[in-house]
Short mmCIF file of C-alpha atoms in Angstrom, two decimals:
data_model
loop_
_atom_site.label_atom_id
_atom_site.label_comp_id
_atom_site.label_asym_id
_atom_site.label_seq_id
_atom_site.Cartn_x
_atom_site.Cartn_y
_atom_site.Cartn_z
CA MET A 557 -32.91 -130.54 17.80
CA LYS A 558 -33.78 -134.22 17.43
CA ARG A 559 -30.87 -135.16 19.64
CA GLU A 560 -31.97 -132.66 22.30
CA LYS A 561 -35.51 -134.07 22.28
CA SER A 562 -34.10 -137.56 22.55
CA ILE A 563 -31.98 -136.59 25.56
CA HIS A 564 -34.98 -134.97 27.28
CA LYS A 565 -37.05 -138.05 26.54
CA GLY A 566 -34.35 -140.33 27.93
CA VAL A 567 -34.03 -138.29 31.12
CA GLY A 568 -37.81 -138.34 31.51
CA HIS A 569 -37.85 -142.13 31.18
CA LEU A 570 -35.05 -142.45 33.74
CA LEU A 571 -36.91 -140.24 36.21
CA PHE A 572 -40.11 -142.21 35.68
CA ALA A 573 -38.26 -145.52 36.17
CA ALA A 574 -36.61 -144.24 39.37
CA LEU A 575 -39.98 -143.08 40.70
CA ALA A 576 -41.61 -146.40 39.78
CA LEU A 577 -38.90 -148.29 41.66
CA ALA A 578 -39.08 -146.05 44.73
CA LEU A 579 -42.87 -146.03 45.00
CA PRO A 580 -43.34 -149.67 46.11
CA VAL A 581 -40.65 -149.16 48.76
CA ALA A 582 -42.45 -146.06 50.10
CA VAL A 583 -45.80 -147.86 50.06
CA ALA A 584 -44.30 -150.97 51.70
CA ALA A 585 -42.75 -148.86 54.46
CA GLY A 586 -46.18 -147.48 55.37
CA PRO A 587 -46.85 -144.66 57.83
CA SER A 588 -44.46 -144.03 60.70
CA GLY A 589 -45.28 -144.80 64.32
CA GLN A 590 -45.76 -141.08 64.89
CA ALA A 591 -48.22 -140.81 61.99
CA LEU A 592 -50.14 -143.86 63.24
CA SER A 593 -50.25 -142.39 66.74
CA PHE A 594 -52.20 -139.34 65.51
CA THR A 595 -55.35 -141.48 65.77
CA CYS A 596 -54.70 -141.75 69.53
CA ALA A 597 -54.30 -138.01 70.11
CA GLY A 598 -57.97 -137.26 70.81
CA CYS A 599 -57.95 -139.38 73.96
CA HIS A 600 -54.31 -139.85 74.92
CA GLY A 601 -52.79 -136.53 73.82
CA THR A 602 -50.48 -135.91 70.87
CA ASP A 603 -47.47 -137.24 72.79
CA GLY A 604 -49.26 -139.80 74.96
CA SER A 605 -49.61 -137.52 77.99
CA SER A 606 -53.38 -137.64 78.38
CA VAL A 607 -55.24 -134.55 79.56
CA GLY A 608 -58.50 -136.43 80.15
CA PRO A 609 -58.71 -137.91 83.66
CA SER A 610 -60.41 -141.15 82.61
CA MET A 611 -57.85 -141.80 79.86
CA PRO A 612 -54.45 -143.27 80.75
CA ALA A 613 -51.25 -141.47 79.95
CA ILE A 614 -49.19 -143.75 77.68
CA ALA A 615 -46.09 -141.59 77.09
CA GLY A 616 -42.94 -143.43 78.15
CA MET A 617 -44.81 -146.73 78.27
CA ASP A 618 -42.76 -149.88 77.84
CA PRO A 619 -43.23 -151.01 74.19
CA GLU A 620 -44.08 -154.60 75.17
CA VAL A 621 -46.73 -153.39 77.63
CA PHE A 622 -48.29 -151.26 74.86
CA VAL A 623 -48.33 -154.11 72.32
CA ASP A 624 -49.68 -156.62 74.86
CA ALA A 625 -52.49 -154.22 75.81
CA MET A 626 -53.43 -153.51 72.20
CA GLN A 627 -53.42 -157.19 71.28
CA ALA A 628 -55.63 -157.95 74.29
CA TYR A 629 -58.07 -155.25 73.16
CA ARG A 630 -57.98 -156.60 69.59
CA GLN A 631 -58.86 -160.10 70.82
CA ASP A 632 -61.62 -158.78 73.14
CA GLU A 633 -59.70 -160.05 76.17
CA ARG A 634 -59.63 -156.68 77.93
CA ASN A 635 -62.64 -154.62 79.00
CA ALA A 636 -63.05 -151.55 76.80
CA THR A 637 -65.55 -149.01 75.55
CA ILE A 638 -63.96 -148.34 72.16
CA MET A 639 -60.36 -149.59 72.28
CA ASN A 640 -61.25 -153.11 71.13
CA ARG A 641 -62.64 -151.72 67.86
CA ILE A 642 -59.71 -149.34 67.39
CA ALA A 643 -57.11 -152.06 68.03
CA LYS A 644 -58.57 -154.32 65.33
CA ALA A 645 -57.53 -151.76 62.69
CA TYR A 646 -53.78 -152.27 63.22
CA THR A 647 -51.32 -154.99 62.27
CA ASP A 648 -48.78 -156.31 64.77
CA GLU A 649 -46.04 -154.38 62.94
CA GLN A 650 -48.03 -151.12 63.16
CA LEU A 651 -48.61 -151.70 66.88
CA LYS A 652 -44.86 -152.07 67.38
CA GLU A 653 -44.21 -148.83 65.46
CA MET A 654 -46.71 -146.99 67.66
CA ALA A 655 -45.30 -148.60 70.80
CA TRP A 656 -41.80 -147.33 70.08
CA PHE A 657 -43.11 -143.84 69.31
CA PHE A 658 -44.93 -143.58 72.65
CA ALA A 659 -42.00 -145.16 74.51
CA SER A 660 -39.78 -142.35 73.20
CA GLN A 661 -42.07 -139.60 74.52
CA ARG A 662 -41.49 -137.89 77.85
CA LEU A 663 -44.39 -138.33 80.27
CA ARG A 664 -45.84 -134.97 81.31
CA LEU A 665 -47.72 -135.04 84.60
CA PHE A 666 -50.60 -132.78 85.52
CA PRO A 667 -51.65 -131.59 89.02
CA GLN A 668 -54.37 -133.62 90.69
CA THR A 669 -56.24 -133.10 93.93
CA TYR A 670 -55.50 -135.94 96.35
CA ASP A 671 -55.98 -136.81 100.01
CA ALA A 672 -52.60 -136.50 101.76
CA ALA A 673 -53.48 -138.92 104.58
CA LEU A 674 -54.65 -141.57 102.12
CA ALA A 675 -51.57 -140.98 99.95
CA GLU A 676 -49.34 -141.58 102.97
CA GLN A 677 -51.17 -144.82 103.73
CA GLY A 678 -50.94 -145.78 100.05
CA ALA A 679 -47.18 -145.22 100.05
CA ARG A 680 -46.82 -147.77 102.85
CA LEU A 681 -49.09 -150.26 101.07
CA HIS A 682 -47.18 -149.79 97.84
CA ASP A 683 -43.83 -150.43 99.53
CA GLU A 684 -45.13 -153.64 101.08
CA TYR A 685 -47.30 -155.11 98.33
CA CYS A 686 -46.61 -153.41 94.97
CA GLU A 687 -43.01 -152.21 94.77
CA LYS A 688 -41.59 -155.54 93.64
CA CYS A 689 -43.39 -155.31 90.27
CA HIS A 690 -44.12 -151.56 90.09
CA GLU A 691 -40.64 -150.30 90.89
CA LYS A 692 -39.68 -146.80 92.01
CA GLY A 693 -43.14 -145.99 93.29
CA GLY A 694 -44.85 -147.09 90.08
CA GLN A 695 -42.69 -145.20 87.57
CA PRO A 696 -43.05 -146.26 83.88
CA GLY A 697 -41.64 -149.75 83.38
CA ASP A 698 -42.48 -153.24 82.18
CA ALA A 699 -45.46 -153.37 84.58
CA GLY A 700 -47.03 -150.19 83.19
CA THR A 701 -47.25 -146.67 84.61
CA LEU A 702 -48.88 -145.92 87.97
CA ALA A 703 -46.95 -142.91 89.31
CA GLY A 704 -48.67 -139.71 88.23
CA GLN A 705 -51.36 -141.62 86.35
CA TRP A 706 -54.83 -140.09 86.36
CA MET A 707 -56.68 -141.11 89.54
CA PRO A 708 -60.12 -141.66 87.93
CA TYR A 709 -58.49 -143.99 85.39
CA LEU A 710 -56.74 -145.94 88.17
CA HIS A 711 -60.02 -146.16 90.10
CA PHE A 712 -61.99 -147.46 87.08
CA THR A 713 -59.22 -149.94 86.23
CA MET A 714 -59.14 -151.38 89.74
CA GLU A 715 -62.94 -151.71 89.65
CA ASP A 716 -62.59 -153.75 86.46
CA PHE A 717 -60.10 -156.09 88.14
CA LEU A 718 -62.19 -156.45 91.29
CA ASN A 719 -65.43 -157.02 89.32
CA GLY A 720 -63.86 -159.66 87.09
CA LYS A 721 -64.05 -157.54 83.92
CA ARG A 722 -60.30 -157.64 83.49
CA THR A 723 -57.89 -160.54 83.95
CA TRP A 724 -55.43 -160.16 86.81
CA PRO A 725 -51.74 -160.20 85.88
CA ARG A 726 -49.70 -162.95 87.52
CA LYS A 727 -49.38 -162.44 91.31
CA MET A 728 -51.36 -159.17 91.30
CA LYS A 729 -54.59 -160.57 92.75
CA ARG A 730 -52.75 -162.17 95.67
CA LYS A 731 -50.97 -158.88 96.43
CA VAL A 732 -54.14 -156.77 96.14
CA ASP A 733 -56.08 -159.23 98.34
CA ALA A 734 -53.33 -158.97 100.95
CA ALA A 735 -53.41 -155.16 100.85
CA ILE A 736 -57.21 -155.16 101.24
CA GLU A 737 -56.97 -157.63 104.12
CA ALA A 738 -54.45 -155.32 105.82
CA SER A 739 -56.29 -152.02 105.27
CA GLY A 740 -59.86 -152.91 104.39
CA ASP A 741 -61.93 -150.66 102.15
CA THR A 742 -59.37 -147.86 102.26
CA ALA A 743 -56.62 -149.94 100.57
CA ILE A 744 -57.53 -149.18 96.95
CA PRO A 745 -58.36 -145.48 97.50
CA ALA A 746 -55.09 -145.15 99.44
CA LEU A 747 -53.05 -146.63 96.59
CA VAL A 748 -54.88 -144.50 94.01
CA ASN A 749 -54.20 -141.36 96.03
CA TYR A 750 -50.54 -142.31 96.46
CA TYR A 751 -49.99 -142.75 92.73
CA GLY A 752 -51.96 -139.59 91.96
CA SER A 753 -49.88 -137.61 94.47
CA GLN A 754 -46.74 -138.13 92.39
CA GLN A 755 -46.79 -135.03 90.26
#
C-alpha cells in the first residue's frame, strides 16, 4: 500500500513539474493573431471584411501595410477617432501576429451603389495616375486595398489627405494633383466610384 501511494505521489509530482515547465512557454507565446484580432471585429468584421461603410475592409491586407498603419496610429501620426488609442495597447510582435492573420483572410466584397459614368471616368484616371502603385485596379497589395473598398471610407480618407490631416505617401500627392488638374472637382469622386464599382 505504501509503495502504491509512493508511486501515485511520484506521478503527481511529475505531472506538476511538466505543467510548471509548460506554463511559462504557454504564457510567453501569448494569444494568437486570430485571438488578438477579435478586438477588431466590432468595426472591421470577424475576418477583416468590414460591413460598416465608414470602416475599411482589412482582409487580405499586406502585413507590412497593416503594421505601418498601426504604428502610425500608435505614434499619433495618422488621423483617427479611436484607432490611435487602440493601437497603443499592442506590442510590435502582436501587431505582426494580427497582420498575418488578416493577410490570410479572403476579402469579401459587398454591393455598393455607384455612378457608372463617374466610375468609367475614374477607371481612366486610375490607369493614368494610380495604376503604377495600386496595381490591378487597386487590388490588395503593398499599397493597400482600393478595389471594392467602402466608398464613404475612401471619400473620408481622401478628405484627410487633401485637408492635411494625413501625410501623403511618396509620389501620391503629385499624382493626385495631376488627376485633379486633368478632371477638376470630379477627379476624386470619379476615382472613389471606380473603386467602389469593383464588387
